[in-house]
JSON list of C-alpha atoms in Angstrom, two decimals:
[
{"chain": "A", "resi": 1, "resn": "SER", "atom": "CA", "xyz": [-66.85, -14.61, 21.66]},
{"chain": "A", "resi": 2, "resn": "ALA", "atom": "CA", "xyz": [-69.96, -13.02, 23.16]},
{"chain": "A", "resi": 3, "resn": "VAL", "atom": "CA", "xyz": [-72.68, -11.16, 21.30]},
{"chain": "A", "resi": 4, "resn": "ILE", "atom": "CA", "xyz": [-74.18, -8.23, 23.16]},
{"chain": "A", "resi": 5, "resn": "SER", "atom": "CA", "xyz": [-77.47, -6.60, 22.25]},
{"chain": "A", "resi": 6, "resn": "GLN", "atom": "CA", "xyz": [-78.29, -3.22, 23.67]},
{"chain": "A", "resi": 7, "resn": "LYS", "atom": "CA", "xyz": [-81.68, -1.54, 23.53]},
{"chain": "A", "resi": 8, "resn": "PRO", "atom": "CA", "xyz": [-82.60, 1.10, 22.63]},
{"chain": "A", "resi": 9, "resn": "SER", "atom": "CA", "xyz": [-79.85, 2.08, 20.22]},
{"chain": "A", "resi": 10, "resn": "ARG", "atom": "CA", "xyz": [-80.81, 5.73, 20.62]},
{"chain": "A", "resi": 11, "resn": "ASP", "atom": "CA", "xyz": [-83.45, 7.86, 22.28]},
{"chain": "A", "resi": 12, "resn": "ILE", "atom": "CA", "xyz": [-84.42, 11.47, 22.79]},
{"chain": "A", "resi": 13, "resn": "CYS", "atom": "CA", "xyz": [-85.90, 12.12, 26.22]},
{"chain": "A", "resi": 14, "resn": "GLN", "atom": "CA", "xyz": [-87.41, 15.00, 28.11]},
{"chain": "A", "resi": 15, "resn": "ARG", "atom": "CA", "xyz": [-85.57, 16.34, 31.13]},
{"chain": "A", "resi": 16, "resn": "GLY", "atom": "CA", "xyz": [-86.86, 15.00, 34.41]},
{"chain": "A", "resi": 17, "resn": "THR", "atom": "CA", "xyz": [-87.82, 11.62, 32.96]},
{"chain": "A", "resi": 18, "resn": "SER", "atom": "CA", "xyz": [-86.01, 8.28, 33.25]},
{"chain": "A", "resi": 19, "resn": "LEU", "atom": "CA", "xyz": [-84.75, 5.83, 30.65]},
{"chain": "A", "resi": 20, "resn": "THR", "atom": "CA", "xyz": [-83.95, 2.16, 31.16]},
{"chain": "A", "resi": 21, "resn": "ILE", "atom": "CA", "xyz": [-81.31, 0.64, 28.90]},
{"chain": "A", "resi": 22, "resn": "GLN", "atom": "CA", "xyz": [-81.24, -3.11, 28.41]},
{"chain": "A", "resi": 23, "resn": "CYS", "atom": "CA", "xyz": [-78.20, -5.28, 27.78]},
{"chain": "A", "resi": 24, "resn": "GLN", "atom": "CA", "xyz": [-78.65, -8.89, 26.66]},
{"chain": "A", "resi": 25, "resn": "VAL", "atom": "CA", "xyz": [-75.75, -11.33, 26.23]},
{"chain": "A", "resi": 26, "resn": "ASP", "atom": "CA", "xyz": [-75.90, -14.57, 24.27]},
{"chain": "A", "resi": 27, "resn": "SER", "atom": "CA", "xyz": [-73.98, -16.51, 26.92]},
{"chain": "A", "resi": 28, "resn": "GLN", "atom": "CA", "xyz": [-73.76, -16.60, 30.70]},
{"chain": "A", "resi": 29, "resn": "VAL", "atom": "CA", "xyz": [-71.28, -14.14, 32.14]},
{"chain": "A", "resi": 30, "resn": "THR", "atom": "CA", "xyz": [-70.34, -13.37, 35.71]},
{"chain": "A", "resi": 31, "resn": "MET", "atom": "CA", "xyz": [-69.47, -9.72, 35.46]},
{"chain": "A", "resi": 32, "resn": "MET", "atom": "CA", "xyz": [-71.01, -6.96, 33.39]},
{"chain": "A", "resi": 33, "resn": "PHE", "atom": "CA", "xyz": [-69.96, -3.35, 33.26]},
{"chain": "A", "resi": 34, "resn": "TRP", "atom": "CA", "xyz": [-71.73, -0.12, 32.39]},
{"chain": "A", "resi": 35, "resn": "TYR", "atom": "CA", "xyz": [-69.89, 2.84, 30.85]},
{"chain": "A", "resi": 36, "resn": "ARG", "atom": "CA", "xyz": [-70.74, 6.38, 29.85]},
{"chain": "A", "resi": 37, "resn": "GLN", "atom": "CA", "xyz": [-69.10, 8.22, 26.99]},
{"chain": "A", "resi": 38, "resn": "GLN", "atom": "CA", "xyz": [-69.79, 11.92, 26.88]},
{"chain": "A", "resi": 39, "resn": "PRO", "atom": "CA", "xyz": [-69.41, 13.73, 23.55]},
{"chain": "A", "resi": 40, "resn": "GLY", "atom": "CA", "xyz": [-65.80, 13.78, 22.41]},
{"chain": "A", "resi": 41, "resn": "GLN", "atom": "CA", "xyz": [-64.59, 12.02, 25.54]},
{"chain": "A", "resi": 42, "resn": "SER", "atom": "CA", "xyz": [-63.24, 8.62, 26.51]},
{"chain": "A", "resi": 43, "resn": "LEU", "atom": "CA", "xyz": [-65.30, 5.96, 28.25]},
{"chain": "A", "resi": 44, "resn": "THR", "atom": "CA", "xyz": [-65.97, 6.32, 31.97]},
{"chain": "A", "resi": 45, "resn": "LEU", "atom": "CA", "xyz": [-66.91, 3.30, 34.07]},
{"chain": "A", "resi": 46, "resn": "ILE", "atom": "CA", "xyz": [-70.19, 3.78, 35.92]},
{"chain": "A", "resi": 47, "resn": "ALA", "atom": "CA", "xyz": [-70.51, 0.50, 37.78]},
{"chain": "A", "resi": 48, "resn": "THR", "atom": "CA", "xyz": [-69.82, -3.21, 37.87]},
{"chain": "A", "resi": 49, "resn": "ALA", "atom": "CA", "xyz": [-72.83, -5.51, 37.98]},
{"chain": "A", "resi": 50, "resn": "ASN", "atom": "CA", "xyz": [-72.53, -9.02, 39.38]},
{"chain": "A", "resi": 51, "resn": "GLN", "atom": "CA", "xyz": [-75.47, -11.39, 39.34]},
{"chain": "A", "resi": 52, "resn": "GLY", "atom": "CA", "xyz": [-76.97, -11.83, 42.78]},
{"chain": "A", "resi": 53, "resn": "SER", "atom": "CA", "xyz": [-75.36, -8.85, 44.43]},
{"chain": "A", "resi": 54, "resn": "GLU", "atom": "CA", "xyz": [-75.61, -5.08, 44.50]},
{"chain": "A", "resi": 55, "resn": "ALA", "atom": "CA", "xyz": [-73.78, -3.22, 41.78]},
{"chain": "A", "resi": 56, "resn": "THR", "atom": "CA", "xyz": [-70.49, -1.57, 42.70]},
{"chain": "A", "resi": 57, "resn": "TYR", "atom": "CA", "xyz": [-70.40, 2.09, 41.66]},
{"chain": "A", "resi": 58, "resn": "GLU", "atom": "CA", "xyz": [-67.35, 4.14, 40.74]},
{"chain": "A", "resi": 59, "resn": "SER", "atom": "CA", "xyz": [-66.58, 7.46, 42.32]},
{"chain": "A", "resi": 60, "resn": "GLY", "atom": "CA", "xyz": [-68.97, 10.12, 41.10]},
{"chain": "A", "resi": 61, "resn": "PHE", "atom": "CA", "xyz": [-71.82, 7.74, 40.32]},
{"chain": "A", "resi": 62, "resn": "VAL", "atom": "CA", "xyz": [-74.63, 6.86, 42.73]},
{"chain": "A", "resi": 63, "resn": "ILE", "atom": "CA", "xyz": [-77.33, 4.24, 42.78]},
{"chain": "A", "resi": 64, "resn": "ASP", "atom": "CA", "xyz": [-80.17, 6.76, 43.03]},
{"chain": "A", "resi": 65, "resn": "LYS", "atom": "CA", "xyz": [-79.15, 8.30, 39.71]},
{"chain": "A", "resi": 66, "resn": "PHE", "atom": "CA", "xyz": [-78.07, 5.12, 37.91]},
{"chain": "A", "resi": 67, "resn": "PRO", "atom": "CA", "xyz": [-79.90, 2.11, 39.38]},
{"chain": "A", "resi": 68, "resn": "ILE", "atom": "CA", "xyz": [-78.76, -1.18, 37.91]},
{"chain": "A", "resi": 69, "resn": "SER", "atom": "CA", "xyz": [-80.43, -4.56, 37.85]},
{"chain": "A", "resi": 70, "resn": "ARG", "atom": "CA", "xyz": [-78.78, -7.91, 37.17]},
{"chain": "A", "resi": 71, "resn": "PRO", "atom": "CA", "xyz": [-81.51, -10.53, 37.44]},
{"chain": "A", "resi": 72, "resn": "ASN", "atom": "CA", "xyz": [-79.59, -13.36, 35.75]},
{"chain": "A", "resi": 73, "resn": "LEU", "atom": "CA", "xyz": [-76.30, -14.22, 34.07]},
{"chain": "A", "resi": 74, "resn": "THR", "atom": "CA", "xyz": [-77.31, -12.98, 30.61]},
{"chain": "A", "resi": 75, "resn": "PHE", "atom": "CA", "xyz": [-79.13, -9.71, 31.27]},
{"chain": "A", "resi": 76, "resn": "SER", "atom": "CA", "xyz": [-78.71, -6.32, 32.93]},
{"chain": "A", "resi": 77, "resn": "THR", "atom": "CA", "xyz": [-80.39, -2.95, 32.88]},
{"chain": "A", "resi": 78, "resn": "LEU", "atom": "CA", "xyz": [-79.15, 0.55, 33.61]},
{"chain": "A", "resi": 79, "resn": "THR", "atom": "CA", "xyz": [-81.64, 3.30, 34.39]},
{"chain": "A", "resi": 80, "resn": "VAL", "atom": "CA", "xyz": [-80.73, 6.95, 33.96]},
{"chain": "A", "resi": 81, "resn": "SER", "atom": "CA", "xyz": [-83.02, 8.73, 36.40]},
{"chain": "A", "resi": 82, "resn": "ASN", "atom": "CA", "xyz": [-84.33, 12.28, 36.54]},
{"chain": "A", "resi": 83, "resn": "MET", "atom": "CA", "xyz": [-82.42, 13.16, 33.40]},
{"chain": "A", "resi": 84, "resn": "SER", "atom": "CA", "xyz": [-80.90, 16.51, 32.59]},
{"chain": "A", "resi": 85, "resn": "PRO", "atom": "CA", "xyz": [-79.14, 17.67, 29.39]},
{"chain": "A", "resi": 86, "resn": "GLU", "atom": "CA", "xyz": [-75.81, 16.82, 31.06]},
{"chain": "A", "resi": 87, "resn": "ASP", "atom": "CA", "xyz": [-76.80, 13.14, 30.89]},
{"chain": "A", "resi": 88, "resn": "SER", "atom": "CA", "xyz": [-76.69, 13.26, 27.09]},
{"chain": "A", "resi": 89, "resn": "SER", "atom": "CA", "xyz": [-74.09, 10.60, 26.31]},
{"chain": "A", "resi": 90, "resn": "ILE", "atom": "CA", "xyz": [-73.53, 7.18, 24.84]},
{"chain": "A", "resi": 91, "resn": "TYR", "atom": "CA", "xyz": [-74.09, 4.44, 27.40]},
{"chain": "A", "resi": 92, "resn": "LEU", "atom": "CA", "xyz": [-72.39, 1.09, 26.80]},
{"chain": "A", "resi": 93, "resn": "CYS", "atom": "CA", "xyz": [-72.47, -2.26, 28.51]},
{"chain": "A", "resi": 94, "resn": "SER", "atom": "CA", "xyz": [-69.66, -4.76, 28.38]},
{"chain": "A", "resi": 95, "resn": "VAL", "atom": "CA", "xyz": [-68.96, -8.26, 29.60]},
{"chain": "A", "resi": 96, "resn": "ALA", "atom": "CA", "xyz": [-65.75, -9.52, 31.13]},
{"chain": "A", "resi": 97, "resn": "GLY", "atom": "CA", "xyz": [-63.73, -12.11, 29.30]},
{"chain": "A", "resi": 98, "resn": "PRO", "atom": "CA", "xyz": [-60.47, -12.61, 27.44]},
{"chain": "A", "resi": 99, "resn": "SER", "atom": "CA", "xyz": [-61.52, -9.98, 24.94]},
{"chain": "A", "resi": 100, "resn": "THR", "atom": "CA", "xyz": [-64.08, -8.05, 27.04]},
{"chain": "A", "resi": 101, "resn": "PHE", "atom": "CA", "xyz": [-66.82, -7.41, 24.53]},
{"chain": "A", "resi": 102, "resn": "PHE", "atom": "CA", "xyz": [-68.81, -4.23, 24.29]},
{"chain": "A", "resi": 103, "resn": "GLY", "atom": "CA", "xyz": [-72.30, -3.51, 23.10]},
{"chain": "A", "resi": 104, "resn": "GLN", "atom": "CA", "xyz": [-72.83, -0.93, 20.38]},
{"chain": "A", "resi": 105, "resn": "GLY", "atom": "CA", "xyz": [-74.15, 1.58, 22.87]},
{"chain": "A", "resi": 106, "resn": "THR", "atom": "CA", "xyz": [-77.26, 3.65, 23.50]},
{"chain": "A", "resi": 107, "resn": "ARG", "atom": "CA", "xyz": [-77.07, 7.23, 22.28]},
{"chain": "A", "resi": 108, "resn": "LEU", "atom": "CA", "xyz": [-79.12, 9.33, 24.68]},
{"chain": "A", "resi": 109, "resn": "THR", "atom": "CA", "xyz": [-80.10, 12.93, 24.05]},
{"chain": "A", "resi": 110, "resn": "VAL", "atom": "CA", "xyz": [-81.89, 14.82, 26.80]},
{"chain": "A", "resi": 111, "resn": "VAL", "atom": "CA", "xyz": [-83.81, 17.92, 25.78]},
{"chain": "B", "resi": 1, "resn": "ASP", "atom": "CA", "xyz": [-57.24, 6.83, 37.02]},
{"chain": "B", "resi": 2, "resn": "ALA", "atom": "CA", "xyz": [-55.77, 5.26, 33.94]},
{"chain": "B", "resi": 3, "resn": "LYS", "atom": "CA", "xyz": [-52.30, 3.82, 34.42]},
{"chain": "B", "resi": 4, "resn": "THR", "atom": "CA", "xyz": [-51.16, 4.45, 30.86]},
{"chain": "B", "resi": 5, "resn": "THR", "atom": "CA", "xyz": [-49.97, 7.43, 28.84]},
{"chain": "B", "resi": 6, "resn": "GLN", "atom": "CA", "xyz": [-50.47, 7.72, 25.09]},
{"chain": "B", "resi": 7, "resn": "PRO", "atom": "CA", "xyz": [-49.95, 10.51, 22.56]},
{"chain": "B", "resi": 8, "resn": "PRO", "atom": "CA", "xyz": [-53.26, 12.22, 21.83]},
{"chain": "B", "resi": 9, "resn": "SER", "atom": "CA", "xyz": [-53.05, 11.80, 18.06]},
{"chain": "B", "resi": 10, "resn": "MET", "atom": "CA", "xyz": [-50.96, 10.31, 15.27]},
{"chain": "B", "resi": 11, "resn": "ASP", "atom": "CA", "xyz": [-50.99, 10.24, 11.49]},
{"chain": "B", "resi": 12, "resn": "CYS", "atom": "CA", "xyz": [-49.97, 7.34, 9.29]},
{"chain": "B", "resi": 13, "resn": "ALA", "atom": "CA", "xyz": [-49.96, 6.93, 5.52]},
{"chain": "B", "resi": 14, "resn": "GLU", "atom": "CA", "xyz": [-52.17, 4.24, 4.08]},
{"chain": "B", "resi": 15, "resn": "GLY", "atom": "CA", "xyz": [-50.25, 1.03, 3.45]},
{"chain": "B", "resi": 16, "resn": "ARG", "atom": "CA", "xyz": [-47.52, 1.88, 5.91]},
{"chain": "B", "resi": 17, "resn": "ALA", "atom": "CA", "xyz": [-47.05, 0.38, 9.37]},
{"chain": "B", "resi": 18, "resn": "ALA", "atom": "CA", "xyz": [-48.70, 2.32, 12.17]},
{"chain": "B", "resi": 19, "resn": "ASN", "atom": "CA", "xyz": [-46.72, 2.21, 15.41]},
{"chain": "B", "resi": 20, "resn": "LEU", "atom": "CA", "xyz": [-48.68, 3.36, 18.46]},
{"chain": "B", "resi": 21, "resn": "PRO", "atom": "CA", "xyz": [-46.67, 3.82, 21.68]},
{"chain": "B", "resi": 22, "resn": "CYS", "atom": "CA", "xyz": [-47.90, 3.45, 25.24]},
{"chain": "B", "resi": 23, "resn": "ASN", "atom": "CA", "xyz": [-46.16, 4.13, 28.55]},
{"chain": "B", "resi": 24, "resn": "HIS", "atom": "CA", "xyz": [-47.15, 2.11, 31.62]},
{"chain": "B", "resi": 25, "resn": "SER", "atom": "CA", "xyz": [-44.21, 2.72, 33.95]},
{"chain": "B", "resi": 26, "resn": "THR", "atom": "CA", "xyz": [-46.13, 1.68, 37.10]},
{"chain": "B", "resi": 27, "resn": "ILE", "atom": "CA", "xyz": [-47.34, -1.64, 35.74]},
{"chain": "B", "resi": 28, "resn": "SER", "atom": "CA", "xyz": [-47.35, -4.48, 38.25]},
{"chain": "B", "resi": 29, "resn": "GLY", "atom": "CA", "xyz": [-45.88, -7.89, 37.62]},
{"chain": "B", "resi": 30, "resn": "ASN", "atom": "CA", "xyz": [-49.28, -9.54, 37.29]},
{"chain": "B", "resi": 31, "resn": "GLU", "atom": "CA", "xyz": [-50.85, -6.92, 35.01]},
{"chain": "B", "resi": 32, "resn": "TYR", "atom": "CA", "xyz": [-51.42, -7.51, 31.34]},
{"chain": "B", "resi": 33, "resn": "VAL", "atom": "CA", "xyz": [-51.26, -4.90, 28.59]},
{"chain": "B", "resi": 34, "resn": "TYR", "atom": "CA", "xyz": [-54.43, -4.75, 26.49]},
{"chain": "B", "resi": 35, "resn": "TRP", "atom": "CA", "xyz": [-55.22, -2.74, 23.38]},
{"chain": "B", "resi": 36, "resn": "TYR", "atom": "CA", "xyz": [-58.68, -1.77, 22.19]},
{"chain": "B", "resi": 37, "resn": "ARG", "atom": "CA", "xyz": [-59.85, 0.55, 19.47]},
{"chain": "B", "resi": 38, "resn": "GLN", "atom": "CA", "xyz": [-63.04, 2.50, 18.96]},
{"chain": "B", "resi": 39, "resn": "ILE", "atom": "CA", "xyz": [-64.15, 3.34, 15.49]},
{"chain": "B", "resi": 40, "resn": "HIS", "atom": "CA", "xyz": [-66.50, 6.30, 15.36]},
{"chain": "B", "resi": 41, "resn": "SER", "atom": "CA", "xyz": [-69.95, 5.60, 16.81]},
{"chain": "B", "resi": 42, "resn": "GLN", "atom": "CA", "xyz": [-69.14, 1.98, 17.63]},
{"chain": "B", "resi": 43, "resn": "GLY", "atom": "CA", "xyz": [-68.35, 0.11, 20.83]},
{"chain": "B", "resi": 44, "resn": "PRO", "atom": "CA", "xyz": [-64.68, -0.56, 21.62]},
{"chain": "B", "resi": 45, "resn": "GLN", "atom": "CA", "xyz": [-63.14, -3.55, 19.86]},
{"chain": "B", "resi": 46, "resn": "TYR", "atom": "CA", "xyz": [-60.51, -5.83, 21.38]},
{"chain": "B", "resi": 47, "resn": "ILE", "atom": "CA", "xyz": [-57.23, -5.97, 19.42]},
{"chain": "B", "resi": 48, "resn": "ILE", "atom": "CA", "xyz": [-54.58, -7.84, 21.36]},
{"chain": "B", "resi": 49, "resn": "HIS", "atom": "CA", "xyz": [-53.06, -8.36, 24.78]},
{"chain": "B", "resi": 50, "resn": "GLY", "atom": "CA", "xyz": [-49.81, -9.60, 26.33]},
{"chain": "B", "resi": 51, "resn": "LEU", "atom": "CA", "xyz": [-47.94, -10.04, 29.59]},
{"chain": "B", "resi": 52, "resn": "LYS", "atom": "CA", "xyz": [-44.22, -10.20, 28.82]},
{"chain": "B", "resi": 53, "resn": "ASN", "atom": "CA", "xyz": [-43.66, -11.67, 25.40]},
{"chain": "B", "resi": 54, "resn": "ASN", "atom": "CA", "xyz": [-44.39, -10.05, 22.10]},
{"chain": "B", "resi": 55, "resn": "GLU", "atom": "CA", "xyz": [-47.71, -11.14, 20.61]},
{"chain": "B", "resi": 56, "resn": "THR", "atom": "CA", "xyz": [-49.11, -11.24, 17.10]},
{"chain": "B", "resi": 57, "resn": "ASN", "atom": "CA", "xyz": [-52.55, -11.97, 15.75]},
{"chain": "B", "resi": 58, "resn": "GLU", "atom": "CA", "xyz": [-54.44, -11.32, 12.53]},
{"chain": "B", "resi": 59, "resn": "MET", "atom": "CA", "xyz": [-55.02, -7.70, 13.44]},
{"chain": "B", "resi": 60, "resn": "ALA", "atom": "CA", "xyz": [-51.78, -6.45, 14.97]},
{"chain": "B", "resi": 61, "resn": "SER", "atom": "CA", "xyz": [-48.53, -7.09, 16.80]},
{"chain": "B", "resi": 62, "resn": "LEU", "atom": "CA", "xyz": [-47.75, -6.07, 20.35]},
{"chain": "B", "resi": 63, "resn": "ILE", "atom": "CA", "xyz": [-44.18, -5.33, 21.36]},
{"chain": "B", "resi": 64, "resn": "ILE", "atom": "CA", "xyz": [-43.54, -5.06, 25.11]},
{"chain": "B", "resi": 65, "resn": "THR", "atom": "CA", "xyz": [-40.20, -3.78, 26.37]},
{"chain": "B", "resi": 66, "resn": "GLU", "atom": "CA", "xyz": [-38.13, -6.04, 28.58]},
{"chain": "B", "resi": 67, "resn": "ASP", "atom": "CA", "xyz": [-38.78, -3.89, 31.66]},
{"chain": "B", "resi": 68, "resn": "ARG", "atom": "CA", "xyz": [-42.50, -3.86, 30.71]},
{"chain": "B", "resi": 69, "resn": "LYS", "atom": "CA", "xyz": [-42.71, -0.11, 31.25]},
{"chain": "B", "resi": 70, "resn": "SER", "atom": "CA", "xyz": [-43.82, 0.58, 27.72]},
{"chain": "B", "resi": 71, "resn": "SER", "atom": "CA", "xyz": [-45.26, -1.13, 24.67]},
{"chain": "B", "resi": 72, "resn": "THR", "atom": "CA", "xyz": [-46.00, -0.52, 21.01]},
{"chain": "B", "resi": 73, "resn": "LEU", "atom": "CA", "xyz": [-48.98, -1.64, 19.00]},
{"chain": "B", "resi": 74, "resn": "ILE", "atom": "CA", "xyz": [-48.13, -2.23, 15.36]},
{"chain": "B", "resi": 75, "resn": "LEU", "atom": "CA", "xyz": [-50.69, -2.28, 12.57]},
{"chain": "B", "resi": 76, "resn": "PRO", "atom": "CA", "xyz": [-48.52, -3.70, 9.77]},
{"chain": "B", "resi": 77, "resn": "HIS", "atom": "CA", "xyz": [-50.35, -2.31, 6.75]},
{"chain": "B", "resi": 78, "resn": "ALA", "atom": "CA", "xyz": [-52.69, 0.46, 7.80]},
{"chain": "B", "resi": 79, "resn": "THR", "atom": "CA", "xyz": [-55.88, 1.05, 5.82]},
{"chain": "B", "resi": 80, "resn": "LEU", "atom": "CA", "xyz": [-58.43, 3.83, 5.98]},
{"chain": "B", "resi": 81, "resn": "ARG", "atom": "CA", "xyz": [-60.63, 1.53, 8.05]},
{"chain": "B", "resi": 82, "resn": "ASP", "atom": "CA", "xyz": [-58.00, 1.60, 10.81]},
{"chain": "B", "resi": 83, "resn": "THR", "atom": "CA", "xyz": [-58.85, 5.23, 11.54]},
{"chain": "B", "resi": 84, "resn": "ALA", "atom": "CA", "xyz": [-60.00, 5.08, 15.17]},
{"chain": "B", "resi": 85, "resn": "VAL", "atom": "CA", "xyz": [-59.14, 5.93, 18.76]},
{"chain": "B", "resi": 86, "resn": "TYR", "atom": "CA", "xyz": [-56.73, 3.34, 20.18]},
{"chain": "B", "resi": 87, "resn": "TYR", "atom": "CA", "xyz": [-56.69, 2.64, 23.91]},
{"chain": "B", "resi": 88, "resn": "CYS", "atom": "CA", "xyz": [-53.82, 1.02, 25.80]},
{"chain": "B", "resi": 89, "resn": "ILE", "atom": "CA", "xyz": [-54.93, -0.49, 29.13]},
{"chain": "B", "resi": 90, "resn": "VAL", "atom": "CA", "xyz": [-53.36, -2.46, 31.94]},
{"chain": "B", "resi": 91, "resn": "ARG", "atom": "CA", "xyz": [-55.42, -4.93, 33.91]},
{"chain": "B", "resi": 92, "resn": "VAL", "atom": "CA", "xyz": [-54.82, -7.89, 36.18]},
{"chain": "B", "resi": 93, "resn": "ASP", "atom": "CA", "xyz": [-56.98, -10.46, 34.44]},
{"chain": "B", "resi": 94, "resn": "ARG", "atom": "CA", "xyz": [-59.82, -10.86, 32.03]},
{"chain": "B", "resi": 95, "resn": "ASP", "atom": "CA", "xyz": [-62.49, -10.27, 34.69]},
{"chain": "B", "resi": 96, "resn": "ASP", "atom": "CA", "xyz": [-60.95, -7.03, 35.83]},
{"chain": "B", "resi": 97, "resn": "LYS", "atom": "CA", "xyz": [-62.74, -3.82, 35.05]},
{"chain": "B", "resi": 98, "resn": "ILE", "atom": "CA", "xyz": [-61.27, -1.63, 32.31]},
{"chain": "B", "resi": 99, "resn": "ILE", "atom": "CA", "xyz": [-60.34, 1.94, 33.12]},
{"chain": "B", "resi": 100, "resn": "PHE", "atom": "CA", "xyz": [-59.93, 3.87, 29.88]},
{"chain": "B", "resi": 101, "resn": "GLY", "atom": "CA", "xyz": [-57.48, 6.72, 29.41]},
{"chain": "B", "resi": 102, "resn": "LYS", "atom": "CA", "xyz": [-57.78, 9.28, 26.64]},
{"chain": "B", "resi": 103, "resn": "GLY", "atom": "CA", "xyz": [-56.28, 7.04, 23.97]},
{"chain": "B", "resi": 104, "resn": "THR", "atom": "CA", "xyz": [-54.56, 7.93, 20.70]},
{"chain": "B", "resi": 105, "resn": "ARG", "atom": "CA", "xyz": [-56.62, 9.18, 17.77]},
{"chain": "B", "resi": 106, "resn": "LEU", "atom": "CA", "xyz": [-55.04, 7.55, 14.71]},
{"chain": "B", "resi": 107, "resn": "HIS", "atom": "CA", "xyz": [-55.63, 9.16, 11.33]},
{"chain": "B", "resi": 108, "resn": "ILE", "atom": "CA", "xyz": [-54.81, 7.07, 8.28]},
{"chain": "B", "resi": 109, "resn": "LEU", "atom": "CA", "xyz": [-54.02, 9.36, 5.37]},
{"chain": "B", "resi": 110, "resn": "PRO", "atom": "CA", "xyz": [-54.79, 8.30, 1.79]}
]
């Protein structure tokens, strides 16, 4: 099993600013995923992050808004740029595997 | 889009078996059925998965119909801690991305 640490666990940010969320895994993994969960909704996949290549974004998500880094096989970051109140959500990272583990999420509130 | 259909909510009495249905009529021959659950304010938790045969682990049992167009997750003795949203997902392999549907909100009643 993989242990995933996400930071920060929560934050309150001003509109127009950016927040970078970190995801650290205790083992090397090829593929990592970033999800958004808006209040009362299911999880929506933002992008797939492979080490050594550009992230692949799902429809409705763009790199300028959600830039992703994947510098090595145990770490990734997601930045939420130029935030607005509509970006208030829980953001989760996950790693592929037989059980596909998820972090505990970052609860973001934009005011 | 999600390839599965689940009832939006279900109730189950504590101590009884909870049977959660899932339809996946367009499943391909190489796609597995996975179940996850999300307890309030936590990340999703893996429960079980299967391809054709029924599966059982310490958490649950998975019954897949012979035509593989539907499945049922069984929690044999539901407790209050099983109150969660349960997601049924189809995916090709363990490295495949997960597309979540709306899931079933299971309420365990004391």
